[in-house]
Coordinates of C-alpha atoms in Angstrom, one line a residue:
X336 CA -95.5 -22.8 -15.1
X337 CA -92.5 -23.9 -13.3
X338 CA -92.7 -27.2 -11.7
X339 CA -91.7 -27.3 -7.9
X340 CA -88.1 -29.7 -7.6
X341 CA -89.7 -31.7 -4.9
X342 CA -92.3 -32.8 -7.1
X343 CA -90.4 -33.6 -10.5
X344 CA -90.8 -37.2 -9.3
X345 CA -93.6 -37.7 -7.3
X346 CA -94.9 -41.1 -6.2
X347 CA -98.6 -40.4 -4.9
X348 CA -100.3 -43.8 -2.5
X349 CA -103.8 -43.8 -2.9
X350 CA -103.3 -42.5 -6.3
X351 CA -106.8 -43.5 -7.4
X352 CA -108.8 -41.0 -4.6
X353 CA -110.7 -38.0 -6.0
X354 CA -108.0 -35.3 -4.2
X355 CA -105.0 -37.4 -5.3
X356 CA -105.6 -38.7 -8.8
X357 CA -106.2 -34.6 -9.7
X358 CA -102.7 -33.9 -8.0
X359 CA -101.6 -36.8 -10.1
X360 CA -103.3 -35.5 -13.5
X361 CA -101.6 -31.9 -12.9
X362 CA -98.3 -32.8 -12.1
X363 CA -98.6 -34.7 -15.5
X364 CA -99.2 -32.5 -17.3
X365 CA -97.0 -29.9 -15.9
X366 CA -94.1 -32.7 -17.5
X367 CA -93.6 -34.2 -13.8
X368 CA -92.4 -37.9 -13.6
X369 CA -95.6 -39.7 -11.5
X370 CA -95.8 -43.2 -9.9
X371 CA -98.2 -44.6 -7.4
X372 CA -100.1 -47.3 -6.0
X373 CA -103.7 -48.0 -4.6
X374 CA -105.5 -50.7 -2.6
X375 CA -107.6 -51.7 -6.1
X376 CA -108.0 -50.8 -9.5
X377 CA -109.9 -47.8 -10.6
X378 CA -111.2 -45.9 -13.6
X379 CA -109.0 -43.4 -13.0
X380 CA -106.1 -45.3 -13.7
X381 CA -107.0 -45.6 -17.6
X382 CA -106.1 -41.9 -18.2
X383 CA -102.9 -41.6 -15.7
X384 CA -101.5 -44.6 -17.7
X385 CA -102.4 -43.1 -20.5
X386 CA -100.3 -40.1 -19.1
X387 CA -97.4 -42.0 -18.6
X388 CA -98.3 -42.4 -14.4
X389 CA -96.9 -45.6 -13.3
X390 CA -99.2 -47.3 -11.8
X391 CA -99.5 -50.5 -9.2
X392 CA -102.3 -52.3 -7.3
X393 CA -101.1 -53.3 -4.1
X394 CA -98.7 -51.3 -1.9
X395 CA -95.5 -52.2 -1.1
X396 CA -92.3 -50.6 -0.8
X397 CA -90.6 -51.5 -4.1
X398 CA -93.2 -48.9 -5.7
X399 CA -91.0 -46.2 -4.8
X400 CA -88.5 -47.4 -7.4
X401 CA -90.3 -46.7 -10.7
X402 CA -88.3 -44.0 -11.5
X403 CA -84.3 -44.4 -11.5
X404 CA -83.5 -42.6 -8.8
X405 CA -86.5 -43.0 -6.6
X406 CA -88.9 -40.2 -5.8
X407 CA -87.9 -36.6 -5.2
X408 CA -91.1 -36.9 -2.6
X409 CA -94.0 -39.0 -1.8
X410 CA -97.5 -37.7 -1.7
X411 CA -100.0 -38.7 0.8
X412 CA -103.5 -38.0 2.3
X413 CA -104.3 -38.0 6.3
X414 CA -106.2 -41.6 5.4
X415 CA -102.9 -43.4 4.8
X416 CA -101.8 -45.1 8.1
X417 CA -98.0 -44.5 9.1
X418 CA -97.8 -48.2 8.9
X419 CA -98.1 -48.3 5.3
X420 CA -95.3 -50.0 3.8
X421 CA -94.5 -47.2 1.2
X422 CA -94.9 -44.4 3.2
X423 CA -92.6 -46.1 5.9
X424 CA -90.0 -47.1 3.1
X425 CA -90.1 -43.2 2.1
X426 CA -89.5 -42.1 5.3
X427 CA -86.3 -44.7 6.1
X428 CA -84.8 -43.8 2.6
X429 CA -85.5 -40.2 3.9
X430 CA -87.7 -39.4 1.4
X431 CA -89.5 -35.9 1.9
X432 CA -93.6 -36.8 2.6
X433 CA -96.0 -34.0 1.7
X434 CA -99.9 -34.1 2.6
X435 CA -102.1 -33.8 -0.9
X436 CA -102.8 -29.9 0.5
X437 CA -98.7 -29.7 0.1
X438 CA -98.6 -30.3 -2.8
X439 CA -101.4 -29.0 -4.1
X440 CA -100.5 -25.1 -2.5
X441 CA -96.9 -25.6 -3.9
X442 CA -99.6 -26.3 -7.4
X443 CA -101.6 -23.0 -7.0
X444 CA -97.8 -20.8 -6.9
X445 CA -97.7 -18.0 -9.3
X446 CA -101.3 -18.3 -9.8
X447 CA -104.1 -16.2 -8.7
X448 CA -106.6 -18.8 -6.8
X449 CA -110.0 -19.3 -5.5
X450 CA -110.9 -21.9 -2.7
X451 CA -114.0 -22.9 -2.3
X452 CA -114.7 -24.1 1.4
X453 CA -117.9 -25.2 3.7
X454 CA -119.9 -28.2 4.9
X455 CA -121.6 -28.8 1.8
X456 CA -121.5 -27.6 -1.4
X457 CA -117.8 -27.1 -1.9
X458 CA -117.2 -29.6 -5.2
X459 CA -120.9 -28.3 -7.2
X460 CA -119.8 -24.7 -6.0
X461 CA -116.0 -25.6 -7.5
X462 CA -117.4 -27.0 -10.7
X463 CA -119.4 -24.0 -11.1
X464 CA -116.8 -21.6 -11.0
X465 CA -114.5 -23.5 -13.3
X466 CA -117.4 -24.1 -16.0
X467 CA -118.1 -20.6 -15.9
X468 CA -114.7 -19.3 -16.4
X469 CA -113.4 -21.7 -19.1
X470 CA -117.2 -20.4 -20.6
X471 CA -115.6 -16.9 -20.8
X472 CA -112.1 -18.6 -22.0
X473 CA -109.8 -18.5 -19.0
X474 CA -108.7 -21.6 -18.7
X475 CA -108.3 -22.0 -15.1
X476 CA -106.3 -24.5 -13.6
X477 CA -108.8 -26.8 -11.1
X478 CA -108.9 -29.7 -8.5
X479 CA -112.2 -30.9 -7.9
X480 CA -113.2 -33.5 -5.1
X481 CA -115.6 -34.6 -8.3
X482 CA -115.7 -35.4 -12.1
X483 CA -117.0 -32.6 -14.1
X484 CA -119.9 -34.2 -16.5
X485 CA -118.6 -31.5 -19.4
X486 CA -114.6 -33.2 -19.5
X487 CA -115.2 -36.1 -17.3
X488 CA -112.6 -35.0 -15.2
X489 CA -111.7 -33.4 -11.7
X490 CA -108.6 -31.7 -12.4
X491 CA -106.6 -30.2 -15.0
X492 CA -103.3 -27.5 -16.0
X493 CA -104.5 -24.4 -17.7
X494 CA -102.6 -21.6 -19.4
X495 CA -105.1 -19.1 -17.5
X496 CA -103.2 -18.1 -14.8
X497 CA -106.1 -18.9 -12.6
X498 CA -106.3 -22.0 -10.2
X499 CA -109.6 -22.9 -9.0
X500 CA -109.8 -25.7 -6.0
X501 CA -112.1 -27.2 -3.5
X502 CA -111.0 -26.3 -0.2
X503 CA -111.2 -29.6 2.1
X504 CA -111.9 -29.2 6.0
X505 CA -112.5 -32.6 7.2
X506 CA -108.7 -32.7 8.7
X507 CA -108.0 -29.3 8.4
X508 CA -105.8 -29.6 5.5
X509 CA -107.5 -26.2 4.2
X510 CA -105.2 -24.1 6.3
X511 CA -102.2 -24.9 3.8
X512 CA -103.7 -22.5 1.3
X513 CA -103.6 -18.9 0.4
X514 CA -106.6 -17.8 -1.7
X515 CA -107.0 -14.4 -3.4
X516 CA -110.6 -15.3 -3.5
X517 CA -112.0 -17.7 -0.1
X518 CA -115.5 -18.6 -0.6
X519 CA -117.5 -20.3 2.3
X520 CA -120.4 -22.1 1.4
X521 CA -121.7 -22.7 5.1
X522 CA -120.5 -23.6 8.3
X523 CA -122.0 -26.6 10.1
X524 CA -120.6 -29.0 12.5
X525 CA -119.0 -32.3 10.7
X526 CA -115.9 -34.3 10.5
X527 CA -116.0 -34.2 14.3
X528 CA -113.9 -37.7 14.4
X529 CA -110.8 -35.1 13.5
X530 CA -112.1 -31.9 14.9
X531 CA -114.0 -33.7 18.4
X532 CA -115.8 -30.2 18.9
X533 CA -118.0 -28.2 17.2
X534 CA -116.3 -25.1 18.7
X535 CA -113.0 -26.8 17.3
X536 CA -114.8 -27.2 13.4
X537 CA -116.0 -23.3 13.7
X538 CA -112.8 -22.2 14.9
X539 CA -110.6 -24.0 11.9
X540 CA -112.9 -21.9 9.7
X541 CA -112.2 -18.6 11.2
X542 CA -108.4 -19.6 10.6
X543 CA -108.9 -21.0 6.7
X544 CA -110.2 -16.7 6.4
X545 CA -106.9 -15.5 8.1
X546 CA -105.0 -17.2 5.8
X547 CA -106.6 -14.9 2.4
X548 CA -104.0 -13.0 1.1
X549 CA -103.7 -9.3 1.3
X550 CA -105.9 -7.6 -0.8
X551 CA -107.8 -10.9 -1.2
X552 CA -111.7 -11.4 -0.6
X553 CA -114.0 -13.4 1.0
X554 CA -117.7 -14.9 -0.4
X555 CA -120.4 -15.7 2.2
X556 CA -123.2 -16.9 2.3
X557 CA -125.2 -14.9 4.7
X558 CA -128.1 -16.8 5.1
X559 CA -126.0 -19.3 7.0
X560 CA -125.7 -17.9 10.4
X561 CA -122.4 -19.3 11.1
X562 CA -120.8 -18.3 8.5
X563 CA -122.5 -14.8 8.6
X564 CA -120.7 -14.4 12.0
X565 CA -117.6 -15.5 10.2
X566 CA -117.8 -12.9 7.5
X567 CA -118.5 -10.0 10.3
X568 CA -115.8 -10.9 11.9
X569 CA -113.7 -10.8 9.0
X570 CA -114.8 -7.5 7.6
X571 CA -113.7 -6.2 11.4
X572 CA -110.5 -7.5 10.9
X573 CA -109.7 -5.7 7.4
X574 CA -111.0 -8.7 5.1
X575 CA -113.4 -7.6 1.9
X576 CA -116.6 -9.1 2.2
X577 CA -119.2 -9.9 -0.6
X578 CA -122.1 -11.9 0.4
X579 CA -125.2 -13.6 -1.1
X580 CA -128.5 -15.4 -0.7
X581 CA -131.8 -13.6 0.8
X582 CA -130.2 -11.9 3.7
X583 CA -127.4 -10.1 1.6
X584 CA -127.9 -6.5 1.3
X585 CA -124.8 -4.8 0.5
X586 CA -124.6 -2.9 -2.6
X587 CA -121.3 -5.6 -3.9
X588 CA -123.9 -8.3 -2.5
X589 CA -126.2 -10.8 -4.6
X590 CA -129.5 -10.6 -2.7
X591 CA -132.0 -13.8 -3.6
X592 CA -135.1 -12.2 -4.5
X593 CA -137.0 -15.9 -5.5
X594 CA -136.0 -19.5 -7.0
X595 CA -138.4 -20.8 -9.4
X596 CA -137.6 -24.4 -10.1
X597 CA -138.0 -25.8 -13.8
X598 CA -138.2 -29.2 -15.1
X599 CA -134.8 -29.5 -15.6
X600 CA -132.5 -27.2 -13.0
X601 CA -134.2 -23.3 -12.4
X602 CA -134.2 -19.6 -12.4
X603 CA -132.6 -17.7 -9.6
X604 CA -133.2 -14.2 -9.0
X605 CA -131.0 -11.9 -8.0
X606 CA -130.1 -8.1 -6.8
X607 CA -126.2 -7.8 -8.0
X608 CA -124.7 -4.0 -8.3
X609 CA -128.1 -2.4 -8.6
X610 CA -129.8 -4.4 -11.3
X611 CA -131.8 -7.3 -11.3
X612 CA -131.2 -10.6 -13.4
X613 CA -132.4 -14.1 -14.0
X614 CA -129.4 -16.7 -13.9
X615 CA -130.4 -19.6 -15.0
X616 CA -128.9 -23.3 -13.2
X617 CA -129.2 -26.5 -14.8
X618 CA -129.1 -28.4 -11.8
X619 CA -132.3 -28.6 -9.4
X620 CA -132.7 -27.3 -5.7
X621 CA -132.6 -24.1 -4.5
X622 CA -129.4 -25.2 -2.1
X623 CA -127.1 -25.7 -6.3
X624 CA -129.0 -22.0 -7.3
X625 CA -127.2 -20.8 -3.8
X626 CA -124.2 -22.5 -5.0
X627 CA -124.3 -21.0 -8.6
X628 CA -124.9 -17.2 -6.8
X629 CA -121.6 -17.9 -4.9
X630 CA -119.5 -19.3 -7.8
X631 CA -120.7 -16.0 -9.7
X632 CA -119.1 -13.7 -7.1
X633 CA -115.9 -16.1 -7.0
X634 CA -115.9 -15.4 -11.0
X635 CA -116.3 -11.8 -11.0
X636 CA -113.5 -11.5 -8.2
X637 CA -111.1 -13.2 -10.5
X638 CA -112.1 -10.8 -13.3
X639 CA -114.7 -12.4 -15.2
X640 CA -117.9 -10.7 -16.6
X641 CA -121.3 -10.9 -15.4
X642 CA -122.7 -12.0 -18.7
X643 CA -120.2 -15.0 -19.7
X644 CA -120.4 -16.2 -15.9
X645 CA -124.1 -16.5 -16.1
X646 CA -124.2 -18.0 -19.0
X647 CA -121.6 -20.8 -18.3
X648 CA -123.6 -21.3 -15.0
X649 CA -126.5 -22.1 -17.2
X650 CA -124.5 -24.4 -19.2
X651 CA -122.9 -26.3 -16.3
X652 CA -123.8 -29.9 -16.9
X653 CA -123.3 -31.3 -13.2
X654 CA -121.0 -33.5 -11.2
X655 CA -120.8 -37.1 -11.3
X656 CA -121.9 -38.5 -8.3
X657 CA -124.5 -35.3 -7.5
X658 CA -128.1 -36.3 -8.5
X659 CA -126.4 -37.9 -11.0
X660 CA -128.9 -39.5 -13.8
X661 CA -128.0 -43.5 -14.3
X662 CA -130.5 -44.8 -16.3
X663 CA -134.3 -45.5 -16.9
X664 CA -135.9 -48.6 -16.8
X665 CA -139.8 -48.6 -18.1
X666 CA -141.0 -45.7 -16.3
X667 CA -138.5 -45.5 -13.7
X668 CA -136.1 -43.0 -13.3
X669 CA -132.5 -43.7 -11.5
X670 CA -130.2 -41.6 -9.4
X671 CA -127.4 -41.2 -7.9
X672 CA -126.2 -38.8 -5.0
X673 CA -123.3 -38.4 -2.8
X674 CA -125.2 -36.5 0.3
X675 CA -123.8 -37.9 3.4
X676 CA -124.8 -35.6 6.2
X677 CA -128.4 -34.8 6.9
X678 CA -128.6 -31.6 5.7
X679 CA -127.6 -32.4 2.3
X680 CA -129.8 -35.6 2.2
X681 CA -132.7 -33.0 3.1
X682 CA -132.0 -30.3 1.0
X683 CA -131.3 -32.8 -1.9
X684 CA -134.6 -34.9 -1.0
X685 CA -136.5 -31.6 -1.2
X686 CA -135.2 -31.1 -5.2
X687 CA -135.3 -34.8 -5.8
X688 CA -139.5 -34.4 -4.9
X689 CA -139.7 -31.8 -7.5
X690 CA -138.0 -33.5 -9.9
X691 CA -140.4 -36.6 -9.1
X692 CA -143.8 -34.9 -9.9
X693 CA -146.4 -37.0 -9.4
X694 CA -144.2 -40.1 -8.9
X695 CA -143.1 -41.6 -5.5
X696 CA -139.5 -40.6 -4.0
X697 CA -137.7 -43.9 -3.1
X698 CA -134.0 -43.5 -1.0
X699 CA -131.6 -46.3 -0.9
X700 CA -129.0 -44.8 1.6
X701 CA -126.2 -45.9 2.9
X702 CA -124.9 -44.1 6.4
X703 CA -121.3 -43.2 6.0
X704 CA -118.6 -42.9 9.5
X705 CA -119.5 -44.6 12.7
X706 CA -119.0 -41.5 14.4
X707 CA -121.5 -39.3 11.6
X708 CA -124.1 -42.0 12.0
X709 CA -124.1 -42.1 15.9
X710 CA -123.8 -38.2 16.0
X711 CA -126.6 -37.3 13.7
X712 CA -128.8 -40.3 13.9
X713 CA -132.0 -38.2 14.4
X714 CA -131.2 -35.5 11.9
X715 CA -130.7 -38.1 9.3
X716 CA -134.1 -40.0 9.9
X717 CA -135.6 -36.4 9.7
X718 CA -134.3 -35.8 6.4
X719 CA -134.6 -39.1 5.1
X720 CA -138.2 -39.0 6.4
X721 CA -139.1 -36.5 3.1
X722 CA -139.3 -39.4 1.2
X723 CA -142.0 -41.8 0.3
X724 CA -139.7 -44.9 1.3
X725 CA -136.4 -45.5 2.2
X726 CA -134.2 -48.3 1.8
X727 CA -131.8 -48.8 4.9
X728 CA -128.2 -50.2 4.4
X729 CA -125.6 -50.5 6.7
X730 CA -122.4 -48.3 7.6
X731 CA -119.8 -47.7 5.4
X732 CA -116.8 -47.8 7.7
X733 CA -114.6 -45.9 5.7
X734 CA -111.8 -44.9 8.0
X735 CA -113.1 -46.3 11.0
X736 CA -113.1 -49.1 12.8
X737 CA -116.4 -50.6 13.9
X738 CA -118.8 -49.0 16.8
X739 CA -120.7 -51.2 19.4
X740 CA -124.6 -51.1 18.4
X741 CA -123.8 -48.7 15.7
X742 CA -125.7 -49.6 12.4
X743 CA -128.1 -48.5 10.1
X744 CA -130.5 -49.4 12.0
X745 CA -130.1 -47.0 14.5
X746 CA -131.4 -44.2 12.1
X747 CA -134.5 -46.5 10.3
X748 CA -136.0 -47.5 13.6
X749 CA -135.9 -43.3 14.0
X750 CA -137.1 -42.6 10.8
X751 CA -141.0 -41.2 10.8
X752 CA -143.4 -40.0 7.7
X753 CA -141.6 -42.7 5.2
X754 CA -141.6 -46.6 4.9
X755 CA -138.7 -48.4 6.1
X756 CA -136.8 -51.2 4.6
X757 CA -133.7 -52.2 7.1
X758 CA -131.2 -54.2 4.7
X759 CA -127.9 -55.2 6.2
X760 CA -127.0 -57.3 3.1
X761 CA -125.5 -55.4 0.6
X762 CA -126.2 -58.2 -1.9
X763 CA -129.6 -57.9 -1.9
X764 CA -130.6 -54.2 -1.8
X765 CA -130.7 -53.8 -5.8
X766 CA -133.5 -56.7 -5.8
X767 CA -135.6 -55.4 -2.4
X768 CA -135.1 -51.9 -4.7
X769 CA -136.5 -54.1 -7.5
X770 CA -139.7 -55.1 -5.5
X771 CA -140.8 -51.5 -4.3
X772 CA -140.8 -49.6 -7.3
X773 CA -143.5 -48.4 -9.5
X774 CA -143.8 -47.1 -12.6
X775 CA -143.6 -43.3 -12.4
X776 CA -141.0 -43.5 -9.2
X777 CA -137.7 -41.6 -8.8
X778 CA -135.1 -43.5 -7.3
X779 CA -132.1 -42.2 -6.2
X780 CA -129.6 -44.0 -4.2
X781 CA -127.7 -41.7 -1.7
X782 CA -124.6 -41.3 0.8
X783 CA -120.4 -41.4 0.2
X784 CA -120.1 -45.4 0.3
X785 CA -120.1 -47.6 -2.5
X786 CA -124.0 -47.7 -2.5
X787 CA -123.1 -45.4 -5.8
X788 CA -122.6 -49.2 -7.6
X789 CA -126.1 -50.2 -6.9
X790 CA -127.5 -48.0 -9.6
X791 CA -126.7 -49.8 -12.4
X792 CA -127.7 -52.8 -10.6
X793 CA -131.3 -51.8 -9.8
X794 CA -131.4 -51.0 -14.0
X795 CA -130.0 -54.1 -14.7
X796 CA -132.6 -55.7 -12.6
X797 CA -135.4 -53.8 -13.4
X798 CA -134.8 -54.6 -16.9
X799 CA -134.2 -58.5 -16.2
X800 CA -138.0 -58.3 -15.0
X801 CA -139.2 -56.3 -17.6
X802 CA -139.9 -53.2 -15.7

């Protein structure tokens, strides 16, 4: 596949993020010349290196000059501050700047390509998809906001002629694409900090549909209201619709007839082209069986049959970082998830009780945005409240800057139906972990911070004691 001229040298800052270390790992391997930089080192350094990605920690404006003769552009994402040094250095030397989305649509030319868009689900719904069609040998080209636990890794160039990639709407970057295939998981307000309305979040998803090319197709899911109303009005406009979940009932629909979970993932039933059929999902919760139903529509659109797309789907091996198993220690089980608005911390809470049997359900969550936790701070102590006892941190800022009176607090003095520990000190959450658990628990620690590093901790700790 031809390689773009504005990206034969490409210097990517933040080059250790999920969105831009897959850019990174394409443009690789598509024979491109990459540099880039990054507040701290990462994991995913080790394999760019090994690429031939020059890599610093630190960012400052001599970075642009790994290459002899500078970068042909430099690669950002809407979290880098104009005040960066190298992005302000680029733009003196007159250096063309393109968002991650830029770079990745100028990516997805010549291919034929599937987003994958909504409030939750988008990166298990995109790993779906890809596992299913490299199950039936395509090959797809993908960009996950997640590693896949089958390769280890969230992007990669394939010979398919097929580009599969998780559609991002937290600052609209969405609306650079133009999918064959658009699917839309759900639609529920989020990201408000960038969007500041609701209206304003529903209405960039009505524009991410306009953009499907002609001919193209979008997959609903049409037991979400919201997005139901989005794929009505689409199909008035001229767009092919194909729904799923209980409410479809279209003929080219997947209509949920049941869910029964297993021990390890479940069975979802569906109506699809007037048979029934069992497709089987390694991953618990009826909310990843939703996800699967939608990733096998996306696969037949782009071709694939029925038969190899279920039985990659019942393959699929997860996503790091989604009810991600970290270890046991005694008869404790460890988790991690990266649910971060309440109704993924419910809907995963409700799988992760399953999954507990007879054993308690312990949360250590960690709020992430100022502007989330103030927004939705009774939603999240309803969710969290499925628990058996939760484990309060504070707010991982992220992009923001500090709210007055905004803490984790403010959702465990809500929370009702659970135990509540309040811990503002990071430090010592893996010990107060330590201290509540019992033999037979699940615990999973939850949200988009770094509470993901406390897992191994907890383990560590349980084992220290003997646990």
């Amino acid at each position: 596949m031809e390689l773009p001229d504005e990206l034969r040298r490409a210097h990517l800052i933040g080059i250790g993020g999920a969105g831009m270390s897959g850019i990174a790992r394409i443009l690789l391997a598509r024979g491109a010349e990459v540099s880039g930089s990054d507040a701290k080192d990462s994991r995913a350094f080790l394999t760019l290196r090994a690429q031939g990605a020059r890599i610093e920690v630190g960012q400052r404006a001599e970075n642009l000059d790994a290459f002899e003769g500078g970068p042909s552009a430099v690669i950002v994402s809407t979290a880098i501050k104009d005040t960066n040094p190298e992005l302000a250095a680029a733009r003196e030397r007159g250096v063309p700047v393109l968002h991650r989305a830029q770079a990745l649509a100028a990516l997805m030319a010549g291919h034929r390509t599937a987003c994958i868009a909504g409030t939750h689900g988008k990166t298990s719904t995109t790993s779906m998809l890809t596992v299913a069609l490299q199950h039936c040998r395509l090959d797809p080209s993908f960009a996950i906001g997640g590693d896949l636990n089958e390769s280890g890794a969230n992007a990669h160039h394939g010979e398919g002629g097929l580009f599969v990639a998780e559609a991002d709407e937290s600052d609209g970057s969405f609306l650079t694409y133009t999918p064959s295939v658009a699917v839309v998981t759900n639609v529920e307000p989020d990201h408000l900090d960038h969007h500041g309305t609701a209206e304003a979040y529903v209405a960039v998803f009505a524009q991410f549909v306009q953009r499907i090319e002609p001919g193209g197709v979008l997959v609903v899911c049409a037991d979400d209201a919201p997005a139901a109303e989005l794929a009505a009005r689409a199909e008035a406009g001229g767009v092919r619709v194909r729904r799923y979940g209980r409410a479809a009932t279209g003929e080219q629909d997947a209509r949920v007839l049941g869910y029964t979970p297993g021990e390890d993932g479940g069975t979802v039933r569906i109506a699809l082209a007037g048979e029934e059929r069992d497709v089987r999902v390694a991953v618990p919760g009826e909310h990843m069986a939703l996800n699967a139903v939608a990733a096998l529509l996306a696969g037949l659109e782009l071709g694939a049959p029925v038969d190899g797309l279920a039985e990659g789907l019942a393959a699929f091996g997860g996503v790091r970082r989604r009810f991600e198993f970290k270890g046991r220690a005694g008869d404790v089980r460890v988790y991690d998830d990266y649910a971060h608005h309440p109704t993924e911390v419910a809907a995963q809470l409700k799988a992760v009780r399953h999954a507990a049997g007879l054993g308690r359900v312990l949360v250590v969550f960690q709020p992430h945005l100022y502007s989330r936790t103030r927004t939705f701070a009774d939603e999240f102590a309803a969710a969290l409240g499925l628990a058996d006892e939760v484990i309060m941190l504070d707010v991982y800022g992220a992009r923001e800057e500090p709210q007055p009176g905004v803490t984790g607090e403010l959702i465990a003095e809500r929370i009702t139906g659970a135990t509540v520990h309040y811990e503002p000190a990071f430090d010592r959450a893996a010990a107060l972990a330590a201290d509540l658990v019992k033999p037979g628990d699940l615990l999973v620690t939850m949200g988009a911070g770094d509470v993901t590093q406390l897992g191994p901790e907890i383990l560590a700790e349980l084992d220290r004691r003997g646990a």
